[in-house]
Amino acid sequence: MFLVGLTGGIGSGKTTVSDMFRSLKCPIIDADEIAREVVKPGTTGWKRIKRHFGSEVFLSTGELDRKYVAKVIFNEPEKRQLLNSIIHPLIRNQIIWRVIKLFFKGYQFVILDIPLLFECGSMLSYMKYTIVVDCTKTQQIERLISRDDFTKQEALVRIHSQIELNKKCQMATYVIDNSSSVDYTQEQVQRVNRLLRSSKAQWKVRSIFLVSFITISATTAGVCYYHFK
Ligand code: ATP
């Protein structure tokens, strides 16, 4: 199995594209969904956040007040770092666990939808291929205004906090242009899906796993034989 990183800019259409891959039966691991799960009330992440940030970052229901937290971490870099140091390891562990489960289910590849794949960097070296979802900055602003009720200024602050989208496109294996119709995006997703399915990269990883497994088993059997004979 090999890993494919799916990323883009804020509001460029990552979720739209990952839904299209999902409908083509591609397994998807969604880092945003995991980020929500690891801070659910009562979890380790939730307890750690409460210890470091106090009760003011929670709603009366006990859920994390994501809008308030987003504002705090945008304006206070030390708090952003603290929050990242709490939740990033929890997200990474969950991703690794899900990848292992999909590996044993025999999937050829898994797509990891990670919005800050290039910004964080720690997962990048594990990706065999990367897909960047592209659109214009004007479209990002328009989509954020209509979807999240952001002002133009709020949208711009978020866009500028990320690596420029055209730089991400230069680093990508595949770019999906989502600046046009949804049908055109769907066509490109189908093309990338065909390319991924024709890749032989999974055999390299499975061979390494098989050789390591045989080596460890043979060594263990040898040690047991000499120990108990
Ligand atoms: P975020 O970075 O906030 O997670 P995202 O990159 O996942 O966002 P989406 O949620 O997929 O982006 O799309 C942002 C908005 O733009 C959504 O409201 C979506 O319906 C709309 N959108 C996506 N693709 C297109 C398109 N080709 N044409 C018009 N609107 C689109």
Short mmCIF file of C-alpha atoms and ligand atoms in Angstrom, two decimals:
data_model
loop_
_atom_site.label_atom_id
_atom_site.label_comp_id
_atom_site.label_asym_id
_atom_site.label_seq_id
_atom_site.Cartn_x
_atom_site.Cartn_y
_atom_site.Cartn_z
CA MET A 1 0.00 0.00 0.00
CA PHE A 2 1.18 3.56 -0.63
CA LEU A 3 0.03 6.89 0.80
CA VAL A 4 -1.35 9.79 -1.21
CA GLY A 5 -1.52 13.24 0.38
CA LEU A 6 -4.49 15.41 -0.63
CA THR A 7 -4.18 19.08 0.21
CA GLY A 8 -4.77 22.60 -1.13
CA GLY A 9 -5.59 26.05 0.18
CA ILE A 10 -8.34 26.96 2.60
CA GLY A 11 -11.67 26.75 0.75
CA SER A 12 -10.05 25.56 -2.49
CA GLY A 13 -12.21 22.40 -2.60
CA LYS A 14 -10.37 19.62 -0.73
CA THR A 15 -13.55 18.23 0.81
CA THR A 16 -15.35 18.41 -2.55
CA VAL A 17 -12.50 16.47 -4.19
CA SER A 18 -12.10 13.94 -1.37
CA ASP A 19 -15.87 13.22 -1.57
CA MET A 20 -15.39 12.51 -5.28
CA PHE A 21 -12.53 10.08 -4.55
CA ARG A 22 -14.67 8.44 -1.87
CA SER A 23 -17.48 7.89 -4.38
CA LEU A 24 -14.89 6.10 -6.58
CA LYS A 25 -14.33 3.72 -3.63
CA CYS A 26 -10.96 5.17 -2.62
CA PRO A 27 -10.25 4.90 1.12
CA ILE A 28 -9.90 8.37 2.68
CA ILE A 29 -8.43 9.39 6.01
CA ASP A 30 -9.68 12.87 6.87
CA ALA A 31 -7.33 14.75 9.24
CA ASP A 32 -10.01 17.39 9.99
CA GLU A 33 -12.48 14.70 11.07
CA ILE A 34 -9.81 13.14 13.31
CA ALA A 35 -8.96 16.59 14.72
CA ARG A 36 -12.61 16.88 15.81
CA GLU A 37 -12.65 13.37 17.29
CA VAL A 38 -9.52 13.77 19.42
CA VAL A 39 -11.01 16.75 21.30
CA LYS A 40 -14.44 15.25 21.97
CA PRO A 41 -15.61 15.66 25.59
CA GLY A 42 -13.88 13.21 27.92
CA THR A 43 -11.03 12.29 25.55
CA THR A 44 -7.34 12.71 26.42
CA GLY A 45 -7.10 15.70 24.06
CA TRP A 46 -10.11 17.39 25.66
CA LYS A 47 -8.68 16.90 29.18
CA ARG A 48 -5.27 18.27 28.18
CA ILE A 49 -6.81 21.33 26.52
CA LYS A 50 -8.92 21.98 29.61
CA ARG A 51 -5.83 21.73 31.83
CA HIS A 52 -3.81 24.21 29.74
CA PHE A 53 -6.48 26.60 28.43
CA GLY A 54 -9.15 26.53 31.16
CA SER A 55 -12.93 26.32 30.78
CA GLU A 56 -13.36 29.43 28.63
CA VAL A 57 -12.52 27.54 25.42
CA PHE A 58 -15.52 25.21 25.87
CA LEU A 59 -19.20 25.67 25.10
CA SER A 60 -21.82 24.99 27.78
CA THR A 61 -22.34 21.54 26.17
CA GLY A 62 -18.71 20.62 26.99
CA GLU A 63 -17.70 20.70 23.30
CA LEU A 64 -14.68 22.70 22.27
CA ASP A 65 -15.69 26.17 21.05
CA ARG A 66 -13.92 25.83 17.70
CA LYS A 67 -14.69 29.36 16.49
CA TYR A 68 -13.34 30.90 19.69
CA VAL A 69 -10.26 28.64 19.64
CA ALA A 70 -9.62 29.51 15.96
CA LYS A 71 -9.67 33.23 16.86
CA VAL A 72 -7.34 32.74 19.84
CA ILE A 73 -4.77 30.71 17.94
CA PHE A 74 -4.81 33.07 14.97
CA ASN A 75 -3.93 36.02 17.18
CA GLU A 76 -1.60 34.33 19.70
CA PRO A 77 1.23 32.24 18.19
CA GLU A 78 2.35 30.78 21.57
CA LYS A 79 -1.16 29.46 22.20
CA ARG A 80 -1.26 28.04 18.66
CA GLN A 81 2.00 26.22 19.38
CA LEU A 82 0.69 24.90 22.69
CA LEU A 83 -2.55 23.65 21.11
CA ASN A 84 -0.62 22.03 18.23
CA SER A 85 1.71 20.29 20.69
CA ILE A 86 -1.37 18.78 22.37
CA ILE A 87 -3.40 17.69 19.38
CA HIS A 88 -0.88 16.97 16.61
CA PRO A 89 0.58 13.81 18.25
CA LEU A 90 -2.97 12.55 18.90
CA ILE A 91 -3.96 13.14 15.26
CA ARG A 92 -0.75 11.54 13.98
CA ASN A 93 -1.28 8.42 16.13
CA GLN A 94 -4.87 8.08 14.89
CA ILE A 95 -3.71 8.44 11.26
CA ILE A 96 -1.01 5.76 11.74
CA TRP A 97 -3.53 3.42 13.37
CA ARG A 98 -6.04 3.85 10.51
CA VAL A 99 -3.31 3.38 7.88
CA ILE A 100 -2.25 0.10 9.53
CA LYS A 101 -5.86 -1.16 9.55
CA LEU A 102 -6.29 -0.31 5.84
CA PHE A 103 -2.92 -1.94 5.03
CA PHE A 104 -4.11 -5.23 6.56
CA LYS A 105 -7.43 -4.94 4.69
CA GLY A 106 -5.35 -5.14 1.50
CA TYR A 107 -5.97 -1.69 0.00
CA GLN A 108 -3.64 -0.61 -2.79
CA PHE A 109 -3.43 2.99 -1.51
CA VAL A 110 -5.05 5.38 0.93
CA ILE A 111 -5.69 9.08 0.43
CA LEU A 112 -4.86 11.27 3.41
CA ASP A 113 -6.79 14.55 3.34
CA ILE A 114 -4.44 16.83 5.29
CA PRO A 115 -5.11 20.58 4.88
CA LEU A 116 -1.68 21.63 6.23
CA LEU A 117 0.36 18.80 4.68
CA PHE A 118 3.06 21.14 3.32
CA GLU A 119 2.96 23.59 6.24
CA CYS A 120 3.45 20.93 8.95
CA GLY A 121 5.78 18.78 6.88
CA SER A 122 6.06 15.87 9.33
CA MET A 123 3.82 13.57 7.23
CA LEU A 124 5.06 14.71 3.83
CA SER A 125 7.99 12.29 3.55
CA TYR A 126 5.58 9.33 3.90
CA MET A 127 3.53 10.37 0.84
CA LYS A 128 4.28 8.55 -2.39
CA TYR A 129 2.21 11.09 -4.34
CA THR A 130 0.63 14.42 -3.48
CA ILE A 131 -2.53 16.00 -4.93
CA VAL A 132 -3.15 19.74 -4.61
CA VAL A 133 -6.62 21.19 -5.17
CA ASP A 134 -6.24 24.56 -6.83
CA CYS A 135 -8.47 27.56 -7.51
CA THR A 136 -7.92 31.32 -7.66
CA LYS A 137 -7.48 33.47 -4.56
CA THR A 138 -10.63 35.42 -5.51
CA GLN A 139 -12.61 32.16 -5.56
CA GLN A 140 -11.15 31.14 -2.17
CA ILE A 141 -12.33 34.47 -0.73
CA GLU A 142 -15.80 34.20 -2.34
CA ARG A 143 -16.25 30.61 -1.15
CA LEU A 144 -15.18 31.43 2.40
CA ILE A 145 -17.49 34.44 2.52
CA SER A 146 -20.48 32.43 1.29
CA ARG A 147 -19.77 29.21 3.23
CA ASP A 148 -18.44 30.53 6.55
CA ASP A 149 -19.82 34.09 6.63
CA PHE A 150 -16.28 35.45 6.82
CA THR A 151 -15.57 39.05 5.94
CA LYS A 152 -13.10 39.55 3.09
CA GLN A 153 -10.47 40.55 5.68
CA GLU A 154 -11.03 37.38 7.78
CA ALA A 155 -10.76 35.23 4.64
CA LEU A 156 -7.52 36.96 3.61
CA VAL A 157 -5.92 36.49 7.05
CA ARG A 158 -6.58 32.75 6.84
CA ILE A 159 -5.39 32.47 3.24
CA HIS A 160 -2.17 34.34 4.04
CA SER A 161 -1.45 32.15 7.08
CA GLN A 162 -0.86 29.23 4.66
CA ILE A 163 1.82 28.59 2.04
CA GLU A 164 0.74 30.18 -1.26
CA LEU A 165 -1.42 27.86 -3.30
CA ASN A 166 0.70 28.23 -6.46
CA LYS A 167 3.79 27.15 -4.46
CA LYS A 168 1.91 24.05 -3.27
CA CYS A 169 0.96 23.31 -6.89
CA GLN A 170 4.65 23.39 -7.85
CA MET A 171 5.41 20.80 -5.14
CA ALA A 172 2.51 18.47 -6.07
CA THR A 173 2.55 15.30 -8.14
CA TYR A 174 -0.96 16.06 -9.42
CA VAL A 175 -2.87 19.34 -9.46
CA ILE A 176 -6.66 19.31 -9.61
CA ASP A 177 -7.95 22.59 -11.02
CA ASN A 178 -11.14 23.33 -9.10
CA SER A 179 -11.62 26.84 -10.50
CA SER A 180 -14.20 25.77 -13.02
CA SER A 181 -17.31 23.57 -13.00
CA VAL A 182 -17.80 20.64 -10.61
CA ASP A 183 -18.03 18.37 -13.69
CA TYR A 184 -14.57 19.43 -14.85
CA THR A 185 -13.20 18.72 -11.36
CA GLN A 186 -14.88 15.29 -11.44
CA GLU A 187 -13.19 14.47 -14.78
CA GLN A 188 -9.78 15.31 -13.32
CA VAL A 189 -10.48 13.22 -10.20
CA GLN A 190 -11.34 10.26 -12.42
CA ARG A 191 -8.09 10.69 -14.36
CA VAL A 192 -5.97 10.85 -11.16
CA ASN A 193 -7.87 7.86 -9.78
CA ARG A 194 -6.93 5.85 -12.91
CA LEU A 195 -3.27 6.88 -12.56
CA LEU A 196 -3.18 5.88 -8.88
CA ARG A 197 -4.80 2.53 -9.60
CA SER A 198 -2.26 1.80 -12.34
CA SER A 199 0.69 2.55 -10.01
CA LYS A 200 2.86 -0.41 -8.98
CA ALA A 201 4.18 1.39 -5.87
CA GLN A 202 2.15 -0.78 -3.48
CA TRP A 203 4.22 -3.87 -4.33
CA LYS A 204 7.45 -2.26 -3.14
CA VAL A 205 5.93 -1.51 0.30
CA ARG A 206 4.30 -4.97 0.55
CA SER A 207 7.58 -6.67 -0.48
CA ILE A 208 9.52 -4.75 2.19
CA PHE A 209 6.87 -5.75 4.74
CA LEU A 210 6.97 -9.40 3.62
CA VAL A 211 10.80 -9.60 3.69
CA SER A 212 10.90 -7.96 7.16
CA PHE A 213 8.18 -10.31 8.40
CA ILE A 214 9.99 -13.42 7.06
CA THR A 215 13.34 -12.23 8.51
CA ILE A 216 11.85 -11.58 11.97
CA SER A 217 9.94 -14.90 11.94
CA ALA A 218 13.02 -16.88 10.84
CA THR A 219 15.21 -15.19 13.47
CA THR A 220 12.62 -15.83 16.21
CA ALA A 221 12.24 -19.49 15.13
CA GLY A 222 16.05 -19.91 15.10
CA VAL A 223 16.45 -18.39 18.57
CA CYS A 224 13.63 -20.61 19.95
CA TYR A 225 15.15 -23.73 18.35
CA TYR A 226 18.59 -23.23 19.90
CA HIS A 227 17.10 -22.19 23.24
CA PHE A 228 14.76 -25.17 23.68
CA LYS A 229 16.50 -28.04 21.83
P1 ATP B 1 -11.55 24.03 4.05
O1 ATP B 1 -10.13 24.41 3.73
O2 ATP B 1 -12.24 25.12 4.79
O3 ATP B 1 -11.68 22.69 4.68
P2 ATP B 1 -12.09 22.90 1.47
O4 ATP B 1 -10.80 23.12 0.76
O5 ATP B 1 -12.36 21.54 1.97
O6 ATP B 1 -12.32 23.95 2.61
P3 ATP B 1 -14.68 22.76 0.23
O7 ATP B 1 -15.39 22.73 1.54
O8 ATP B 1 -14.64 21.53 -0.59
O9 ATP B 1 -13.22 23.36 0.44
O10 ATP B 1 -15.26 23.92 -0.70
C1 ATP B 1 -15.41 25.25 -0.18
C2 ATP B 1 -16.74 25.81 -0.70
O11 ATP B 1 -16.66 25.99 -2.10
C3 ATP B 1 -17.91 24.87 -0.44
O12 ATP B 1 -19.03 25.65 -0.09
C4 ATP B 1 -18.13 24.19 -1.79
O13 ATP B 1 -19.46 23.81 -1.99
C5 ATP B 1 -17.67 25.26 -2.78
N1 ATP B 1 -17.08 24.70 -4.00
C6 ATP B 1 -16.16 23.72 -4.09
N2 ATP B 1 -15.82 23.47 -5.36
C7 ATP B 1 -16.56 24.31 -6.12
C8 ATP B 1 -16.67 24.56 -7.53
N3 ATP B 1 -15.95 23.88 -8.43
N4 ATP B 1 -17.52 25.51 -7.92
C9 ATP B 1 -18.26 26.22 -7.03
N5 ATP B 1 -18.21 26.05 -5.68
C10 ATP B 1 -17.38 25.11 -5.23
#
